[in-house]
mmCIF file of C-alpha atoms and ligand atoms in Angstrom:
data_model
loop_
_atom_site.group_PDB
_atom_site.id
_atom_site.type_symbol
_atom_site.label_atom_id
_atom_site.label_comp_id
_atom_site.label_asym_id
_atom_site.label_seq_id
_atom_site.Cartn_x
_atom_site.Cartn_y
_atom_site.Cartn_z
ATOM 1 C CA UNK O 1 23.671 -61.190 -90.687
ATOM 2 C CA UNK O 2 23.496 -59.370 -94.232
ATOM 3 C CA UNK O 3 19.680 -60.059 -94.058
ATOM 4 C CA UNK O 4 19.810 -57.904 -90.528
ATOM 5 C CA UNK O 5 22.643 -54.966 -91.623
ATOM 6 C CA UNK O 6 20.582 -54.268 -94.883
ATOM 7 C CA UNK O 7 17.358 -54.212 -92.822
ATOM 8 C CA UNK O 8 18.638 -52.116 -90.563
ATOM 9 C CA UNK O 9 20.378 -49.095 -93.221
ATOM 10 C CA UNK O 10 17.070 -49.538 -95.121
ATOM 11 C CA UNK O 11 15.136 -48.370 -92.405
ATOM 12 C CA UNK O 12 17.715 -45.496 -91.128
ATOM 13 C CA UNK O 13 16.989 -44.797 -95.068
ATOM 14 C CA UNK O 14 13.833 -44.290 -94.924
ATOM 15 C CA UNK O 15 13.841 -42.101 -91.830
ATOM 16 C CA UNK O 16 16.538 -39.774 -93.139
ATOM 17 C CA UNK O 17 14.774 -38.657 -96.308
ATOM 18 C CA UNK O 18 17.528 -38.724 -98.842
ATOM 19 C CA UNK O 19 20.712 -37.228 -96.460
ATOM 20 C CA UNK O 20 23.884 -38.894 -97.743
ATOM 21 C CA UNK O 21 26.095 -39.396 -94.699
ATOM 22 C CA UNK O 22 30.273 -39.628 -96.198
ATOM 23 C CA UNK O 23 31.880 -39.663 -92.808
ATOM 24 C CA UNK O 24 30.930 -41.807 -89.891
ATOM 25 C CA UNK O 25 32.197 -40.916 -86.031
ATOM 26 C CA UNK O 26 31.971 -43.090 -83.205
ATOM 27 C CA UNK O 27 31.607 -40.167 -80.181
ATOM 28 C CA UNK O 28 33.511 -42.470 -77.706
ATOM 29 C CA UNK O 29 35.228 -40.904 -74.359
ATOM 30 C CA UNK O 30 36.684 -36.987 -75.221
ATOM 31 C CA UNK O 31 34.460 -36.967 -78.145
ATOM 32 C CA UNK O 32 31.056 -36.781 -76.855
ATOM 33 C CA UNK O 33 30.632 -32.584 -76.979
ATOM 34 C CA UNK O 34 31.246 -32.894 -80.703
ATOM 35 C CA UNK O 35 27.974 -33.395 -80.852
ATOM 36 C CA UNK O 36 26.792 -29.819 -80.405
ATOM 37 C CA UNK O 37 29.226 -28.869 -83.527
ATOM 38 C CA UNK O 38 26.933 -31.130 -85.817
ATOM 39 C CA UNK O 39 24.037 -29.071 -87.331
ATOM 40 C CA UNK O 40 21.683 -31.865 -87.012
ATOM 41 C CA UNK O 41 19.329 -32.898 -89.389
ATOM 42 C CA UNK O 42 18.171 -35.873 -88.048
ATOM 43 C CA UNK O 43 18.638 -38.204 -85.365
ATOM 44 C CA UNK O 44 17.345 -41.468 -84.397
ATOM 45 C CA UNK O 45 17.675 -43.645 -80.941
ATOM 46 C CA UNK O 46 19.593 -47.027 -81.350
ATOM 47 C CA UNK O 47 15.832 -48.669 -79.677
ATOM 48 C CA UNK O 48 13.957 -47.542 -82.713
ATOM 49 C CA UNK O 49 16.500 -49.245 -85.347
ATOM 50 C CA UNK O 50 15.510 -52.899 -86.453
ATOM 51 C CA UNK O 51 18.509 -55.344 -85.168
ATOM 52 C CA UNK O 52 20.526 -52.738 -83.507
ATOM 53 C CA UNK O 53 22.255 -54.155 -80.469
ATOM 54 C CA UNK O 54 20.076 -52.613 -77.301
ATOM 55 C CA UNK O 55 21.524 -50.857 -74.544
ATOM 56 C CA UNK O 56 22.411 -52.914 -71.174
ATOM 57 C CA UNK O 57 22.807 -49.741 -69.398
ATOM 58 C CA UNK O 58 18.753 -48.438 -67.857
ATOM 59 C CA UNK O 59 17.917 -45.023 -69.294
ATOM 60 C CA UNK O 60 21.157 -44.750 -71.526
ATOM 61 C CA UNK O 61 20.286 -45.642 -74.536
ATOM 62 C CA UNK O 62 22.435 -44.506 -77.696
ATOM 63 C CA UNK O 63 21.227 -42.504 -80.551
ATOM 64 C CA UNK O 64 22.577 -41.796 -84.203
ATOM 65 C CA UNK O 65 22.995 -38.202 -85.384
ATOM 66 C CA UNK O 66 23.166 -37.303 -88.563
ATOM 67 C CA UNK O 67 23.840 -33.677 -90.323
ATOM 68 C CA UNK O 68 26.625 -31.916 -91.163
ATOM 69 C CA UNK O 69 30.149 -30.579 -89.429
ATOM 70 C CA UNK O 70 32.695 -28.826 -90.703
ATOM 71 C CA UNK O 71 31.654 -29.311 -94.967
ATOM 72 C CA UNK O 72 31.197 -33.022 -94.629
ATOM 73 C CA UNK O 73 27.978 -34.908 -94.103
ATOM 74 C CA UNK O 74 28.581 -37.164 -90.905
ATOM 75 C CA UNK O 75 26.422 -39.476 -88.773
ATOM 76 C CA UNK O 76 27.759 -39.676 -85.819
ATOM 77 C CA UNK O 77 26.891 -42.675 -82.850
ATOM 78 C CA UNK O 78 26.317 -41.182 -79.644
ATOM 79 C CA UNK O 79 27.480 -44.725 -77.281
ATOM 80 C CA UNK O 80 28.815 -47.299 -78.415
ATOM 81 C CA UNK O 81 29.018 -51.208 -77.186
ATOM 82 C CA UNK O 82 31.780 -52.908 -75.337
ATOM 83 C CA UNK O 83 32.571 -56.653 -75.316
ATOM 84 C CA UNK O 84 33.140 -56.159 -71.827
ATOM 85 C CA UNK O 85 29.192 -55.430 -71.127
ATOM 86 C CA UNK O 86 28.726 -58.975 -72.976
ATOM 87 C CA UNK O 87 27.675 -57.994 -76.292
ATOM 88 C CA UNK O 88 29.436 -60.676 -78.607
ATOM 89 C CA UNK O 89 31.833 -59.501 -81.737
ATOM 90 C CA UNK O 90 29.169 -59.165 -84.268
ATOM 91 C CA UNK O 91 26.853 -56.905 -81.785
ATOM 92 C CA UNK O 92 29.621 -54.618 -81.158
ATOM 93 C CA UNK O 93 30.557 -54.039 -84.489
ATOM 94 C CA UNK O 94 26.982 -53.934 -86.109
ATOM 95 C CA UNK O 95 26.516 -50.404 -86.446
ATOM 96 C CA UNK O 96 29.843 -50.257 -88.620
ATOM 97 C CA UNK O 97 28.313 -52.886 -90.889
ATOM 98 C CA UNK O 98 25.237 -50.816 -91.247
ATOM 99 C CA UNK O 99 27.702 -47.148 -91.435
ATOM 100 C CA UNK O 100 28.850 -48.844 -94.875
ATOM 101 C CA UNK O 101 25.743 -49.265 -96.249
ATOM 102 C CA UNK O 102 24.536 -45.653 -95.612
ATOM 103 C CA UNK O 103 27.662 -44.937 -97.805
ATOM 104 C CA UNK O 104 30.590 -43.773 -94.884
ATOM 105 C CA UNK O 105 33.731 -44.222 -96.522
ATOM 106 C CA UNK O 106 36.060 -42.911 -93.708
ATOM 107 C CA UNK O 107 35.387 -43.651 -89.970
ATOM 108 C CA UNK O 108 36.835 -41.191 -87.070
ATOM 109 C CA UNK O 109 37.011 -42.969 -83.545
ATOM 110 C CA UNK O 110 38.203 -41.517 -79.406
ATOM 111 C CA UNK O 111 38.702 -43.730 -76.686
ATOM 112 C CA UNK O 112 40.452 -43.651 -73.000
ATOM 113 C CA UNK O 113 43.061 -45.434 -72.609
ATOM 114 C CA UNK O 114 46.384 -46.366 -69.964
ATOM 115 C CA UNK O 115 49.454 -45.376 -71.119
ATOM 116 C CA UNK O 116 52.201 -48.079 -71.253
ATOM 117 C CA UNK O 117 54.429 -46.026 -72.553
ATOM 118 C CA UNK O 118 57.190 -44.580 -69.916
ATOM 119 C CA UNK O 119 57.315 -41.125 -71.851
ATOM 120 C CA UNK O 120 53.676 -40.735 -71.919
ATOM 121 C CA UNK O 121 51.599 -37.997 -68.889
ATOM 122 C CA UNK O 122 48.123 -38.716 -68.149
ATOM 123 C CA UNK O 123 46.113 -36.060 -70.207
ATOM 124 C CA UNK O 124 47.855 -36.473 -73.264
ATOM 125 C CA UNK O 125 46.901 -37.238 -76.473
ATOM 126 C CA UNK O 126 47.840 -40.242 -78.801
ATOM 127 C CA UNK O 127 46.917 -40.760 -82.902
ATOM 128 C CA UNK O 128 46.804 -44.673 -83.169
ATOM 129 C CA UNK O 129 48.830 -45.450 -85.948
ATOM 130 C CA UNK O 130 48.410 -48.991 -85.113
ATOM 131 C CA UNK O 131 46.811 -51.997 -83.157
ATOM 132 C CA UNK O 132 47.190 -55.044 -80.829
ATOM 133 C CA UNK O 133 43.905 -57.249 -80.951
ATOM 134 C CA UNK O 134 44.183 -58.668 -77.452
ATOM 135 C CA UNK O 135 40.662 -59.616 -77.236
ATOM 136 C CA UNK O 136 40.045 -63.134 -76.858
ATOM 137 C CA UNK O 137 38.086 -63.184 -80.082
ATOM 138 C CA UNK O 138 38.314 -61.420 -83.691
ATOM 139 C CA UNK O 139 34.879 -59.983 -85.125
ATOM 140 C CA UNK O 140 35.398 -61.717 -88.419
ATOM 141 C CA UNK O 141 35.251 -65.253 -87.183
ATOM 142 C CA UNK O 142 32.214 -67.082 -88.788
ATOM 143 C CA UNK O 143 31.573 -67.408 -92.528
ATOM 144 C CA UNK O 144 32.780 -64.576 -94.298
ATOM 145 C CA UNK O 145 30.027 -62.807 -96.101
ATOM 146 C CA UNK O 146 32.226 -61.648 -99.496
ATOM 147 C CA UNK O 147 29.850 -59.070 -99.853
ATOM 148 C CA UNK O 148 31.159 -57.572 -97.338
ATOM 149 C CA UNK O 149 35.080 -57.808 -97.618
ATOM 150 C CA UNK O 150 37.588 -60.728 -98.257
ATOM 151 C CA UNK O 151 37.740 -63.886 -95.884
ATOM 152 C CA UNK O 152 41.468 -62.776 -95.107
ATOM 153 C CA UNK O 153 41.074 -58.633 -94.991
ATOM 154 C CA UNK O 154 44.917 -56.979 -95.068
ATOM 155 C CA UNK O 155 45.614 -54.796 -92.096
ATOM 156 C CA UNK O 156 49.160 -53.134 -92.672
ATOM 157 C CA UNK O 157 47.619 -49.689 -93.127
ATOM 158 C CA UNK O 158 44.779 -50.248 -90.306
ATOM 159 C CA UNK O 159 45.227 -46.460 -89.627
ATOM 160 C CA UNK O 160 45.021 -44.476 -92.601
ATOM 161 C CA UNK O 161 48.050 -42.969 -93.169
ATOM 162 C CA UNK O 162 47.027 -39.852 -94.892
ATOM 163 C CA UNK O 163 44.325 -39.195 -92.231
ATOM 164 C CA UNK O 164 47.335 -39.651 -89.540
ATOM 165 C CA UNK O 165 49.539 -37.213 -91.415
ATOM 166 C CA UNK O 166 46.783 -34.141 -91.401
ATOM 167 C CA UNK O 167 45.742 -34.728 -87.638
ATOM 168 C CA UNK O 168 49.369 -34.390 -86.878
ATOM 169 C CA UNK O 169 49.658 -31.251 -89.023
ATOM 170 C CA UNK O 170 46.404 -29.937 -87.972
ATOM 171 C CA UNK O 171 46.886 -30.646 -83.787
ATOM 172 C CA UNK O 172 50.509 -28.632 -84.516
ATOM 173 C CA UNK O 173 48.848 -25.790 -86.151
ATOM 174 C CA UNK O 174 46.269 -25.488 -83.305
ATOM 175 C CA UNK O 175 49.771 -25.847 -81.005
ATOM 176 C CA UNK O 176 48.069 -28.838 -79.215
ATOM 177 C CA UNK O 177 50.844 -31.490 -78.634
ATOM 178 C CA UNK O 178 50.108 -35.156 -79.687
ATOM 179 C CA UNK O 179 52.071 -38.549 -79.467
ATOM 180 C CA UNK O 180 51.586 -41.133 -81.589
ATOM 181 C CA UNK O 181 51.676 -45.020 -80.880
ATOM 182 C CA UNK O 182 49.718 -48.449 -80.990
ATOM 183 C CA UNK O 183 46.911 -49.033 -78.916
ATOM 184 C CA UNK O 184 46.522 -52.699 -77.441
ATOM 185 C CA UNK O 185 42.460 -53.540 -77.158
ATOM 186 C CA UNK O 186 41.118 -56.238 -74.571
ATOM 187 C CA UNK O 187 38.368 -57.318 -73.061
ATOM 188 C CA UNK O 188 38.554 -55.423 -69.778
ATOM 189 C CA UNK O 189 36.513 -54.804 -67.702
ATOM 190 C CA UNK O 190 39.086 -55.199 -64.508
ATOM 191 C CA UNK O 191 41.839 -52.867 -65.868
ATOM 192 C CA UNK O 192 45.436 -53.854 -65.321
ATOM 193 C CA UNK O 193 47.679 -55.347 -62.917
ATOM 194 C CA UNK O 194 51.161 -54.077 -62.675
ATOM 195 C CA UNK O 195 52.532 -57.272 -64.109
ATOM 196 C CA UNK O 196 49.719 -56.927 -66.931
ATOM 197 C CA UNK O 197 50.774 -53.490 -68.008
ATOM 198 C CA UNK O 198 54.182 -54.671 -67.992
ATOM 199 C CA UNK O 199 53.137 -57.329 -70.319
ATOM 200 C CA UNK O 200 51.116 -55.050 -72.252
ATOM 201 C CA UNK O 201 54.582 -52.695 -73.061
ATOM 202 C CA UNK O 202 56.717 -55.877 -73.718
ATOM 203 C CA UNK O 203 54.148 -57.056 -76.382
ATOM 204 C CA UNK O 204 54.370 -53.406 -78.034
ATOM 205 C CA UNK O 205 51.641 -51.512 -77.086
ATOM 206 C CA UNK O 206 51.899 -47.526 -76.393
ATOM 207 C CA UNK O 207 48.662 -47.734 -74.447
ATOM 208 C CA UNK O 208 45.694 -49.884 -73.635
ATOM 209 C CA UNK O 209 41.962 -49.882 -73.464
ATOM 210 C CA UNK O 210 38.379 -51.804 -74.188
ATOM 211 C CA UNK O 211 37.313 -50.528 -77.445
ATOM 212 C CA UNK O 212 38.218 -49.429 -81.333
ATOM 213 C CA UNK O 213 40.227 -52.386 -82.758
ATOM 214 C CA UNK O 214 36.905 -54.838 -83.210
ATOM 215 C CA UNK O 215 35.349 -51.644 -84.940
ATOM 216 C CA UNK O 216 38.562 -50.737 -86.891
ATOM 217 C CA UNK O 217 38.845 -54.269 -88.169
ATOM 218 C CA UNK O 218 35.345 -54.506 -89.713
ATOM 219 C CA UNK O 219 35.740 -50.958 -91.088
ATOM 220 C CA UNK O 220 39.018 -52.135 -92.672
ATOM 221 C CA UNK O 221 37.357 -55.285 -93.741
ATOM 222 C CA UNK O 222 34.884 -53.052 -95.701
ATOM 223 C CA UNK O 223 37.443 -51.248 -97.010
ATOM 224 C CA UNK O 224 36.599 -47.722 -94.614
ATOM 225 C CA UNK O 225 39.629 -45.455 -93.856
ATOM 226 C CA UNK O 226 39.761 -45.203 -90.159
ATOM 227 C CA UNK O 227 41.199 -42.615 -88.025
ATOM 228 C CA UNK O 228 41.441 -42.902 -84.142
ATOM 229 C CA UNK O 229 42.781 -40.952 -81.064
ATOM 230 C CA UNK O 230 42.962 -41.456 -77.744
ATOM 231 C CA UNK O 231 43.419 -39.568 -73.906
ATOM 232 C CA UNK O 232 45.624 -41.262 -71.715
ATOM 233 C CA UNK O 233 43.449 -41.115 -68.583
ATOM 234 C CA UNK O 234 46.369 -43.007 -66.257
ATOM 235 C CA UNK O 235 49.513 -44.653 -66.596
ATOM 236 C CA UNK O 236 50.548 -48.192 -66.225
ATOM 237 C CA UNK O 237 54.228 -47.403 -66.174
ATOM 238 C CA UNK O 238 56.194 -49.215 -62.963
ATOM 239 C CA UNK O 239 56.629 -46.034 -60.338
ATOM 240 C CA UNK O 240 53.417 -44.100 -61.351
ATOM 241 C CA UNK O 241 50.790 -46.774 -60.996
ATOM 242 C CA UNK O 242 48.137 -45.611 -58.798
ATOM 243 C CA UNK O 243 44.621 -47.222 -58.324
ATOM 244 C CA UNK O 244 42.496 -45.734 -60.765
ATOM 245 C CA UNK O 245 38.599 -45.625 -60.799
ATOM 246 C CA UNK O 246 36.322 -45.133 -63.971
ATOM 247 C CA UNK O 247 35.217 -41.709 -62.414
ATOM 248 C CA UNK O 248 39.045 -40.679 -62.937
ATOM 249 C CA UNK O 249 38.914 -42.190 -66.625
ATOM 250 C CA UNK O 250 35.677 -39.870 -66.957
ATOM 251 C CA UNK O 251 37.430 -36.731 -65.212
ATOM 252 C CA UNK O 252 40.786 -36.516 -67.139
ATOM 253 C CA UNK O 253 39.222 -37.353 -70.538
ATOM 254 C CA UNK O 254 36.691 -34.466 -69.701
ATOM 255 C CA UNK O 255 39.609 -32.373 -69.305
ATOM 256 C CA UNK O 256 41.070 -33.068 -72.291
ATOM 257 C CA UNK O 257 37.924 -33.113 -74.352
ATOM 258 C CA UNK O 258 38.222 -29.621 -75.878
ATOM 259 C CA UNK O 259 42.062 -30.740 -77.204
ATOM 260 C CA UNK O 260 40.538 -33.646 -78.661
ATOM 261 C CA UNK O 261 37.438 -31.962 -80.303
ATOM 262 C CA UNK O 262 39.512 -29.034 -82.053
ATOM 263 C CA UNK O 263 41.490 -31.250 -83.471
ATOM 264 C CA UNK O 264 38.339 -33.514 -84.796
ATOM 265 C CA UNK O 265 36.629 -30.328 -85.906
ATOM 266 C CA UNK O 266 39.611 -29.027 -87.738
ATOM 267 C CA UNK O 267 40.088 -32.146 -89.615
ATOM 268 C CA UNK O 268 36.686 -32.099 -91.056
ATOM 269 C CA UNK O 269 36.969 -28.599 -92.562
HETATM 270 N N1 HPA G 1 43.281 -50.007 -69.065
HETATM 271 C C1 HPA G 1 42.285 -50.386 -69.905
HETATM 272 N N2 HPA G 1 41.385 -49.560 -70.342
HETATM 273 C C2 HPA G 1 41.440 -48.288 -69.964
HETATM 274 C C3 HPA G 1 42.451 -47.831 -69.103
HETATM 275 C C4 HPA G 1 43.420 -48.741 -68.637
HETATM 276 O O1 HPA G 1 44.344 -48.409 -67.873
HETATM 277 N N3 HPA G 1 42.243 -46.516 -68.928
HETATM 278 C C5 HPA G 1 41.146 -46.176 -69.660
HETATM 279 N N4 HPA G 1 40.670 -47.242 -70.296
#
């Protein structure tokens, strides 16, 4: 696998002629018209990248951008993989492996998610300040590669606490309200049952969804800050559960896109 990451930063390298990304973003749901705020200086589709993990979706293939926004240097990754489209642990966490080797020392991450939490509306916004893996697997199973990070990697601060602390003062400045909680990943792709989302609150979570902690644990393996938000797209809360489609997901976190991206924006500066 080292063989493959180092291959793979080597020859985004070589195509970004001496640009020294700082701070990598993974432009999940709400995030994705961030984009337009980078002043690009390069950008490269996932297809073209030795090893990357390719795209199971026809004609939607993901890119890398790199350039700058706000005063930092970012590279941002337009898509990202799910375990839920059958990509295995490693695959959906190799383009964090290869963000560290291109020198990103903090990593910003958005998702949707379903808010477990009974004080929680759909549209809102919620700073992770800490996780549930509740996938069936962990991305650091296999020999560990000490190169990379320690065989047993500490997660008590997986959310950097600093970064936490200016989003919240930064998302009260803009006067955008924000709650803050712990996110509960899984496998998806069915989402809940009532009985699931009831499980889901008993166990601790604040909200749920099919993404960040398998990137947030390799980041924090490699020692990269992370920093992630999410938009409650629906509620599994007994009494508002409704059936919910992805086209929903997609419309409220559209909706709530501009919050999200302010805040994002703001925090780079
Ligand atoms: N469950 C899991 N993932 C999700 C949900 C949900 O309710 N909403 C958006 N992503």
């Amino acid at each position: 696998m080292l063989t493959k990451i180092k291959e793979a930063a080597e020859f985004i390298k070589k195509h970004i002629s001496g640009f020294q990304p700082e701070t990598g973003i993974v432009l999940g749901t709400g995030l994705g018209g961030l984009v337009d705020d980078i002043q690009v200086a390069h950008s490269l589709p996932y297809e073209s990248i030795p090893h990357f993990p390719v795209s199971t979706v026809e004609g939607h293939s993901g890119k890398l951008f790199f350039g700058k926004l706000g005063n930092r240097m970012v590279m941002a990754m337009q898509g990202r993989f799910h375990f839920y489209e059958g990509y295995d642990m490693q695959e959906v966490t190799f383009p964090i492996r290869v963000m560290k080797f291109l020198g990103i020392k903090e990593l910003y991450l958005s998702n949707a998610s379903g808010g477990v939490n009974p004080d929680f509306e759909i549209g809102d916004l919620m700073i992770i300040n800490d996780h549930i893996n509740h996938f069936p697997s962990n991305p650091l199973i296999g020999k560990n590669i000490a190169e990379l990070g320690p065989r047993f990697p500490d997660m008590s601060e997986a959310y950097d606490p600093e970064m936490i602390g200016k989003a919240k003062k930064v998302a009260h400045a803009l006067g955008i309200p924000v709650q803050e909680g712990v996110y509960l990943g899984l496998s998806g792709p069915a989402f809940e049952t009532p009985a699931e989302y009831k499980y889901m609150r008993v166990l601790g979570a604040d909200t749920v969804g099919m993404s960040t902690v398998p990137e947030v644990i390799v980041a924090r393996h490699m020692g990269i800050s992370c920093f992630a938000i999410s938009i409650i797209t629906d509620l599994g809360v007994p009494g508002k559960i409704v059936k919910i489609t992805h086209e929903e997901v997609q419309h409220v976190a559209a909706l709530a896109e501009k919050k999200m991206t302010m805040i994002l924006k703001e925090m780079m500066k």
